[in-house]
Coordinates of C-alpha atoms in Angstrom, one line a residue:
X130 CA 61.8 30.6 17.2
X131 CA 65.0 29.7 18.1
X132 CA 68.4 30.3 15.4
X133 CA 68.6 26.7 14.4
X134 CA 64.6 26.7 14.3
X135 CA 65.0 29.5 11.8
X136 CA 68.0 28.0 9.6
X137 CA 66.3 24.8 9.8
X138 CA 62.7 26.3 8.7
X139 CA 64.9 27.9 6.3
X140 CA 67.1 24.7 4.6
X141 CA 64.0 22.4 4.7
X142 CA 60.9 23.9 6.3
X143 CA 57.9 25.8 4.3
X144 CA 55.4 25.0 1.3
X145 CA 58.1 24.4 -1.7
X146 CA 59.4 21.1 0.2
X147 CA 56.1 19.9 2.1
X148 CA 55.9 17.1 -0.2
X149 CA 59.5 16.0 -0.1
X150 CA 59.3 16.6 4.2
X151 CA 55.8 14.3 3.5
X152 CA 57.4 11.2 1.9
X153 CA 60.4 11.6 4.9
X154 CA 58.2 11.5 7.2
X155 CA 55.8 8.4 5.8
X156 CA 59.5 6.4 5.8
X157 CA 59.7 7.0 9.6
X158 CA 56.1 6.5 9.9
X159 CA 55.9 3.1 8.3
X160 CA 59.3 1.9 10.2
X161 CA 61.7 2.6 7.3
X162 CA 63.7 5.5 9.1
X163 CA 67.2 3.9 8.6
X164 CA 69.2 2.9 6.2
X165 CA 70.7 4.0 3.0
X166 CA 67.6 5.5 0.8
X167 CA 67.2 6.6 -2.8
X168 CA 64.3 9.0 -3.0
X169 CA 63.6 9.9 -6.9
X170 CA 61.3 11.8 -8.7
X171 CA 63.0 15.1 -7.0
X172 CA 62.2 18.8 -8.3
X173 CA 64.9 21.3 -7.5
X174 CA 64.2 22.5 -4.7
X175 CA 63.5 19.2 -3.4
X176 CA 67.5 18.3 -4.7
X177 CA 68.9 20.8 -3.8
X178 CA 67.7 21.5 -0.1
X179 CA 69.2 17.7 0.4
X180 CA 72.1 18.2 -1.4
X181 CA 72.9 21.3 1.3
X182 CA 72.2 19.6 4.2
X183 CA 74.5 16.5 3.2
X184 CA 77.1 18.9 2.0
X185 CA 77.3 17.6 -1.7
X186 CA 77.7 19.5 -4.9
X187 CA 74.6 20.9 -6.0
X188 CA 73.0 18.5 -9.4
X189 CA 70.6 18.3 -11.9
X190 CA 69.7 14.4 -11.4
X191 CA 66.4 13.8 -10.2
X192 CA 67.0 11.1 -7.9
X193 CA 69.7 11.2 -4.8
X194 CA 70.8 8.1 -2.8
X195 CA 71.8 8.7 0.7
X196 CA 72.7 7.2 4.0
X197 CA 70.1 8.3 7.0
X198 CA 72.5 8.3 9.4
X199 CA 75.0 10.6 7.7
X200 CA 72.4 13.0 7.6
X201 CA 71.5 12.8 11.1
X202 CA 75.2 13.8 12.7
X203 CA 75.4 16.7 9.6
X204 CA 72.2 18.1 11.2
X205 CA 73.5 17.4 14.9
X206 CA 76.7 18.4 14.0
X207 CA 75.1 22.1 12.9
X208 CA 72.9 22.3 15.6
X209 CA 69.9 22.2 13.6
X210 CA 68.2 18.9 15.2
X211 CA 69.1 15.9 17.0
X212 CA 68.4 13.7 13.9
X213 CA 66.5 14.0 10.9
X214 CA 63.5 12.1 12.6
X215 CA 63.9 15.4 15.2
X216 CA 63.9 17.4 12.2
X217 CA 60.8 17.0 10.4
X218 CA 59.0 16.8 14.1
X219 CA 60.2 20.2 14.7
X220 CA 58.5 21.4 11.4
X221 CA 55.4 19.8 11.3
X222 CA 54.6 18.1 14.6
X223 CA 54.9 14.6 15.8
X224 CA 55.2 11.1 13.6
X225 CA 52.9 8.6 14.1
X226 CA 54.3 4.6 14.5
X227 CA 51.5 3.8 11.6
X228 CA 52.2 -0.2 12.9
X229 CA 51.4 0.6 16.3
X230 CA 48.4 2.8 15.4
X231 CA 47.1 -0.7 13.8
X232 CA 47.4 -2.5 16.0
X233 CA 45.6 -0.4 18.9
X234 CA 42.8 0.4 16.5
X235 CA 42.8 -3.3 15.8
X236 CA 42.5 -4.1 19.5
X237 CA 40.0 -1.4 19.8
X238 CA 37.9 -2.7 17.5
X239 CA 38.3 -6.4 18.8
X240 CA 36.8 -4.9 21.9
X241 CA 33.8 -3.3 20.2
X242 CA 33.3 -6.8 18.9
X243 CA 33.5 -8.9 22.2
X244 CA 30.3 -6.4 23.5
X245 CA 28.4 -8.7 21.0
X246 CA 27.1 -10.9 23.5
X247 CA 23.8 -11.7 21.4
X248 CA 24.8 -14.7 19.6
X249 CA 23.5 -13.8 15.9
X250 CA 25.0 -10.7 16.3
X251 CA 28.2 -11.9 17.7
X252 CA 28.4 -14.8 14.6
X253 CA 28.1 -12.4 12.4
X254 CA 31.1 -10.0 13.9
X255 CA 32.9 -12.7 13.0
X256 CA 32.9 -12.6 9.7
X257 CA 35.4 -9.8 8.5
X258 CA 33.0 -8.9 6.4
X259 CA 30.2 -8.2 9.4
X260 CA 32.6 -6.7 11.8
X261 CA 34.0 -4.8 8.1
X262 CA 30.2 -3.6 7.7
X263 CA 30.0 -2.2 11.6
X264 CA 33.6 0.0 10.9
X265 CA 31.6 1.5 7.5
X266 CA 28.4 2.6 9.1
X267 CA 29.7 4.2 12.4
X268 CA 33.3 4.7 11.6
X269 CA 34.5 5.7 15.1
X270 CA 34.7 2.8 17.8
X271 CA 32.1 5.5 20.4
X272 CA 29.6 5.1 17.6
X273 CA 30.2 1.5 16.9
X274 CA 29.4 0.3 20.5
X275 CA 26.6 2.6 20.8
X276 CA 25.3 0.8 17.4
X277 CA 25.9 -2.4 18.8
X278 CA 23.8 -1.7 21.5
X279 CA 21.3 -0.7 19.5
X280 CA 21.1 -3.5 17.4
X281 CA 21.5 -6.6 20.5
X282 CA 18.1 -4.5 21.5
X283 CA 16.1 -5.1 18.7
X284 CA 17.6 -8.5 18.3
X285 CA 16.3 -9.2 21.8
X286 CA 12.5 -8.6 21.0
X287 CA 12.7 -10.6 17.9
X288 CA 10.8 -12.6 16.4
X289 CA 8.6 -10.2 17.0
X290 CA 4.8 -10.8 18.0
X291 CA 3.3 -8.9 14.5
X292 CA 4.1 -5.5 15.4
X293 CA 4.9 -2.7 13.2
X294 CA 8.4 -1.3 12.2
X295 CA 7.5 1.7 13.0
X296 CA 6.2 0.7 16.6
X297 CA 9.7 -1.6 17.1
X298 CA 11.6 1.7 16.8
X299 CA 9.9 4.1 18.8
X300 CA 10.1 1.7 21.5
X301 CA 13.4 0.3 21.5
X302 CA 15.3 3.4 20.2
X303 CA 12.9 6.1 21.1
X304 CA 12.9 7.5 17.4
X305 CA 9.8 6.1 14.6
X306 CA 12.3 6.5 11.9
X307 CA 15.4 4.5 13.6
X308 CA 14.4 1.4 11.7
X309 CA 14.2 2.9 8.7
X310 CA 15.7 1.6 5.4
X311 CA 19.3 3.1 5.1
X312 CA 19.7 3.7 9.2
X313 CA 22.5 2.4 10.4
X314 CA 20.5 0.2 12.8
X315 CA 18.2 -1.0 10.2
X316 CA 21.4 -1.8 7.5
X317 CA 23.2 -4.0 10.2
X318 CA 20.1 -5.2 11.8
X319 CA 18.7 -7.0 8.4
X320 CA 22.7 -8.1 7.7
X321 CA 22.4 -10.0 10.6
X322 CA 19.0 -11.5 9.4
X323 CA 20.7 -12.3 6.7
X324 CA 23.4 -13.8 7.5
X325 CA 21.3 -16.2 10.3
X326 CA 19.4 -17.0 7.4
X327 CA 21.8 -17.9 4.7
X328 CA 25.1 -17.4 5.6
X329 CA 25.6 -15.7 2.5
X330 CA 25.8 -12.1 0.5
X331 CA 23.4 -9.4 1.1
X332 CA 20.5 -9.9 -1.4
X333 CA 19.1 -7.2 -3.2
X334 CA 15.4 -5.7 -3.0
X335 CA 12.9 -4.6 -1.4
X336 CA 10.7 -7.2 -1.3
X337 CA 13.2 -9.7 0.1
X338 CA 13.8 -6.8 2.5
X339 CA 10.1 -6.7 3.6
X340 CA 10.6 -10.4 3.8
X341 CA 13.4 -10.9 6.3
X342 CA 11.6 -8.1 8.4
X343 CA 8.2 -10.9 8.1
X344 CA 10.2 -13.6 9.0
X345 CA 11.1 -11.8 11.9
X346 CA 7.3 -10.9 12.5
X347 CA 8.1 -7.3 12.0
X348 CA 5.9 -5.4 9.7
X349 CA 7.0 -3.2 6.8
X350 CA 3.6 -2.3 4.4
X351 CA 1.8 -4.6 6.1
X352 CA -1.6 -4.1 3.2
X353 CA 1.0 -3.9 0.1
X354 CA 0.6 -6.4 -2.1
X355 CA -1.7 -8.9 -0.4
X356 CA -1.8 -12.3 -1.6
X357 CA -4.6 -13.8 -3.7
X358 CA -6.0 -17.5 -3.1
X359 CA -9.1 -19.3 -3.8
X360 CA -10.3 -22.0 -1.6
X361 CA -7.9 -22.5 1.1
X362 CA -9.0 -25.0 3.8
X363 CA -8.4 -23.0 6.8
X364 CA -9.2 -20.2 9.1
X365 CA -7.6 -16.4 9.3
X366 CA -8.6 -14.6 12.3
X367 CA -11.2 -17.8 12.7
X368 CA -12.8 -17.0 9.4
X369 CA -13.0 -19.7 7.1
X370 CA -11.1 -17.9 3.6
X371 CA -13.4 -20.4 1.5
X372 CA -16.7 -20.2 -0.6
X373 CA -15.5 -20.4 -4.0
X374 CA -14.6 -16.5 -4.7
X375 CA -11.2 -14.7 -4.9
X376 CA -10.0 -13.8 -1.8
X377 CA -6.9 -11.4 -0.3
X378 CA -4.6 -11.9 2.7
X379 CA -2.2 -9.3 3.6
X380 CA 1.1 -9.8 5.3
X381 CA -0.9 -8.0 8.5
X382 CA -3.5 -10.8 8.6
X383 CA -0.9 -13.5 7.6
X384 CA 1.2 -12.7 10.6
X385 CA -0.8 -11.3 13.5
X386 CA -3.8 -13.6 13.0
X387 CA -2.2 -17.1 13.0
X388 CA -3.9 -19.0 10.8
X389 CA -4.9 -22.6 10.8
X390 CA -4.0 -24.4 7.2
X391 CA -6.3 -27.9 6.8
X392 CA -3.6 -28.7 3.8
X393 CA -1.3 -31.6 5.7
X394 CA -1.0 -34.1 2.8
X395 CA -3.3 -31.9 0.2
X396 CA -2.0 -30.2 -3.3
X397 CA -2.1 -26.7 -3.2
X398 CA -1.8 -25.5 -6.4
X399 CA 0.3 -22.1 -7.2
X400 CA 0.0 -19.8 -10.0
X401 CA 2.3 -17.0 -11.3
X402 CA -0.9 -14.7 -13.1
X403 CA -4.0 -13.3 -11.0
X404 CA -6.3 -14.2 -14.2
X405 CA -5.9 -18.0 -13.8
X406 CA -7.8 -17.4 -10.5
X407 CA -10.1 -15.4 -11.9
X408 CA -10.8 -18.3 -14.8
X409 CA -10.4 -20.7 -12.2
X410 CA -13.0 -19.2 -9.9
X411 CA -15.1 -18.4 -13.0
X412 CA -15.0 -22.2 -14.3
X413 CA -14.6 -24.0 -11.0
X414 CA -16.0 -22.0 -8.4
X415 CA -16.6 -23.7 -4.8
X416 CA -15.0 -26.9 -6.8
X417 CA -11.9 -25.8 -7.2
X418 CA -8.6 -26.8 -5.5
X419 CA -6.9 -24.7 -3.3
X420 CA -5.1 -22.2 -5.6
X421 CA -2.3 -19.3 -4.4
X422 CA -1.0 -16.7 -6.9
X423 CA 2.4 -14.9 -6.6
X424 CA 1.5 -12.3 -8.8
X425 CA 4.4 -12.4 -10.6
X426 CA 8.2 -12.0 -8.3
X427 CA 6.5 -13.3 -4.8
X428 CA 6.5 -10.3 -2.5
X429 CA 6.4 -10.5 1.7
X430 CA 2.5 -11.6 1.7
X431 CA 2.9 -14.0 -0.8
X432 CA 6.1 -15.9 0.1
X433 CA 4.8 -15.9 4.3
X434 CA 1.3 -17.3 3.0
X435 CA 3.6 -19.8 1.0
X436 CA 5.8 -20.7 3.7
X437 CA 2.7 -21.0 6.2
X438 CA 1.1 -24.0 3.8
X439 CA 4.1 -25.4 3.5
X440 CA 5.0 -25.9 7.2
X441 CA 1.3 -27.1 7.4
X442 CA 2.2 -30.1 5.2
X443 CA 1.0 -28.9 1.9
X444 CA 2.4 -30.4 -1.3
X445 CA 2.7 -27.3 -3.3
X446 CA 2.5 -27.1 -6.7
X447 CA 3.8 -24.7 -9.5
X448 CA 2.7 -23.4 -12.8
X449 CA 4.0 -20.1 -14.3
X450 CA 4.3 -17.8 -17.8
X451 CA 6.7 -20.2 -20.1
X452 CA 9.0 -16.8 -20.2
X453 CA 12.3 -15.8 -18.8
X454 CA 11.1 -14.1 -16.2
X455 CA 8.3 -17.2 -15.5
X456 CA 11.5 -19.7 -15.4
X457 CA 13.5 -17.3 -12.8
X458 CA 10.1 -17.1 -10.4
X459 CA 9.3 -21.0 -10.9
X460 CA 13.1 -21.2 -9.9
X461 CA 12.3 -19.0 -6.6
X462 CA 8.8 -21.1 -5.8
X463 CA 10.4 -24.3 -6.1
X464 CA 13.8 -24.1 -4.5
X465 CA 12.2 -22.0 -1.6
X466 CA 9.4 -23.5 -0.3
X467 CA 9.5 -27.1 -2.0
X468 CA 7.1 -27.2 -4.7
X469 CA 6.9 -29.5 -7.3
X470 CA 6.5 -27.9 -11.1
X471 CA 3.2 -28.2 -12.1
X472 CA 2.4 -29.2 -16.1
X473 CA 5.8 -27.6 -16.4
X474 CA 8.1 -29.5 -18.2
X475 CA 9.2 -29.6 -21.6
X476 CA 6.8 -32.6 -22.7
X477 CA 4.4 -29.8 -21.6
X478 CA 6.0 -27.2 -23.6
X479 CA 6.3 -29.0 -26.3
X480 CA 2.6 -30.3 -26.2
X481 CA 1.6 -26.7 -26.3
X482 CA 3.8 -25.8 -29.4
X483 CA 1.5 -28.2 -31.0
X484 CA -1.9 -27.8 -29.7
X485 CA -1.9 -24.0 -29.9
X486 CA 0.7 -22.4 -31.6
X487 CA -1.3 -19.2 -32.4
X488 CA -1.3 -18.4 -28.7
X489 CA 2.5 -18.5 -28.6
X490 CA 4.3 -15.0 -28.5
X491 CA 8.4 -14.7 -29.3
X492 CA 10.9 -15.2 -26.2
X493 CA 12.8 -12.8 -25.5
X494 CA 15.3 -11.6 -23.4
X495 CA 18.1 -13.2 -21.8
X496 CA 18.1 -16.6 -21.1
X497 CA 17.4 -18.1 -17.6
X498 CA 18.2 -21.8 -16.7
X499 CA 14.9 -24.0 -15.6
X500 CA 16.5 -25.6 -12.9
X501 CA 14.0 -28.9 -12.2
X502 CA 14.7 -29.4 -15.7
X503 CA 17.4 -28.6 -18.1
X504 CA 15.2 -30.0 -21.3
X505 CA 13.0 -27.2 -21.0
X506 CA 15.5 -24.4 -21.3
X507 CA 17.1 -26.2 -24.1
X508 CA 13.6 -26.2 -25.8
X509 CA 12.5 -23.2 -24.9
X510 CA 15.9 -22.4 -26.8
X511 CA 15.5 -24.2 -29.7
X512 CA 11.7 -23.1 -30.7
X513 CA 12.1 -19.5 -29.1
X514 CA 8.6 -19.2 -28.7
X515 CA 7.1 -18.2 -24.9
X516 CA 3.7 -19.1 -23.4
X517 CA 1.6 -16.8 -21.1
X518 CA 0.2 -18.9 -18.7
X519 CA -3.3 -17.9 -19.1
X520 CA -3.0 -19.4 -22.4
X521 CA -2.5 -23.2 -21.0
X522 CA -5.7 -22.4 -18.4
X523 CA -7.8 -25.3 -20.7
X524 CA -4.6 -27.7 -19.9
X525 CA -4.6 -26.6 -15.9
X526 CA -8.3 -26.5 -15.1
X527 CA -9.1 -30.7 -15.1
X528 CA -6.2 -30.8 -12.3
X529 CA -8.2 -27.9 -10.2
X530 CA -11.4 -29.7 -10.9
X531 CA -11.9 -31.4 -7.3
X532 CA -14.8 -33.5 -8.9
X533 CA -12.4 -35.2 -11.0
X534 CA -10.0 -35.7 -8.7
X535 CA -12.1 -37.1 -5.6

């Protein structure tokens, strides 16, 4: 080190004045390097190494107000450094121009997002909140266009001919695990879903997870939580899902098997609770109308079966626990897929009330907003009593009876 190196190391170099050196520096680095400055909040040391290199009398204020470029010719004029930019270079390295940083990481990242030439992918890049999702997972720009990548090559096989998400990865990124939930690929992958979808917020869950993955004829689980009909007019794999008894469909069946739905122009009934079928079957049999269950919150299996009777033309029709919960998954049925409520609207309620009061429990919990009609929340409200739906099954079966409805 030189002899103005040393003095200077010596007037404003080493540990005790790092932080004041540190807020110097950050003026220069955010384009504030001129001027007449007031720094406060000073210690001693901090005061006192300024007060020396501007020649003043040494204080006890805390603050000191001074111009730049007087203290730039005192530290030329002593041979210390060329300015007082100079200065703090020579001590702890170069400044950065924090403006001009932004901008080339900006332009950078601009070109990470014109490699989107899939067009999903590429609308939702768009979004400062997509391309703000791509800087989170990878962070660097190298691993955001290797991501990228990644993700345009999934995009390209889907929707997907029923294969597994397992099989998807290991073909198209060489690793079984690389669609996982939480990979990087997976997290941006199913944002892009999304976003095609709805245009909208991620939604929570696992299910709707599973879902968007279905929709896309990917298979997460594909025998979790298979759906439960009775008496759909149809074929699955060209067997005929009939005959009067209970039956199951998983999401694998639902989606590599294509089935054939006779149901243009029919009611197909939908239930919340898996022991209406069951009183339904038990009652009804071979006579009864073509009944779905959601088994409570519809999972993958249930809302693709759903969506598959729909498209067919079915008029579906709901009926759920007279709950909280029941009101937030009628809500889901009807708004999603089109279905009408089914016997569930406050004259119902209220019929109910009268007829069998005993079978009433207390409602509970916090209040959720019937959406096809406000009357029933406000009733539901009012009498504070809730309804399992197995309770009303006297009320729902002459509907299901196909005898009477010929």
């Amino acid at each position: 080190m030189s002899g103005a190196d040393a003095r200077l190391q010596r007037l404003l170099g080493g540990a005790a004045l790092a932080a004041l050196r540190k807020r110097l520096r950050g003026r220069y680095e955010r384009g504030r390097g001129d001027g007449v400055i007031t720094l406060g909040n000073l210690d001693a040391a901090e005061r006192d190494a300024l007060a020396g290199l501007l020649g003043r009398r040494q204080g006890d204020a805390g603050s000191l107000r001074f111009d730049i470029a007087e203290l730039d010719a005192r530290l030329l004029h002593a041979g210390l450094a060329d300015s007082l930019r100079h200065a703090l270079e020579l001590l702890d390295g170069p400044l950065v121009d924090l403006a001009a940083a932004r901008s080339e990481t900006a332009i950078q990242w601009e070109g990470v997002r014109a490699l989107a030439t899939d067009a999903r992918l590429a609308a939702f890049l768009a979004d400062g909140r997509g391309l703000g999702l791509l800087k989170r997972l990878a962070v660097r720009q190298p691993v955001a266009v290797q991501l990228v990548a990644q993700v345009q090559n999934v995009l390209a096989r889907l929707p997907a001919p029923a294969v597994t998400r397992s099989h998807l990865a290991a073909q198209l990124l060489g690793d079984a695990h690389g669609l996982d939930a939480g990979s990087p690929v997976a997290t941006l992958l199913l944002a892009v879903l999304r976003y095609e979808r709805a245009g909208k917020d991620d939604v929570e869950g696992e299910e709707t997870v599973r879902e968007l993955w279905a929709a896309a004829g990917v298979l997460v689980n594909e025998l979790a939580r298979p759906a439960l009909f009775l008496n759909l007019p149809g074929s699955v794999g060209g067997l005929a899902p009939g005959g009067g008894e209970p039956g199951y469909l998983s999401l694998r069946a639902l989606l590599r098997s294509s089935p054939v739905w006779a149901v243009a122009g029919r009611d197909v009934y939908v239930c919340e609770n898996p022991n209406l079928v069951a009183i339904a079957a038990d009652a009804l049999g071979p006579h009864c109308a073509p009944l779905v269950c959601t088994d409570g919150i519809p999972a993958a299996a249930q809302r693709a079966l759903l969506s598959q009777l729909a498209k067919a033309g079915a008029r579906l029709r709901y009926h759920g626990d007279v709950d909280w919960p029941g009101i937030a998954i009628a809500n889901t049925v009807i708004e999603m897929f089109g279905a009408a409520p089914w016997r569930f609207g406050v004259a119902d309620y209220l019929a109910a009330l009268d007829n069998n009061r005993d079978a009433t429990r207390p409602l509970t919990g916090s209040e959720v907003a019937a959406r096809w009609e406000g009357a029933l929340t406000e009733a539901m409200q009012v009498h504070g009593r809730a309804i399992d739906e197995e309770a009303l099954a006297a009320s729902l079966m002459p509907d299901l009876d196909m005898r009477l409805n010929a």
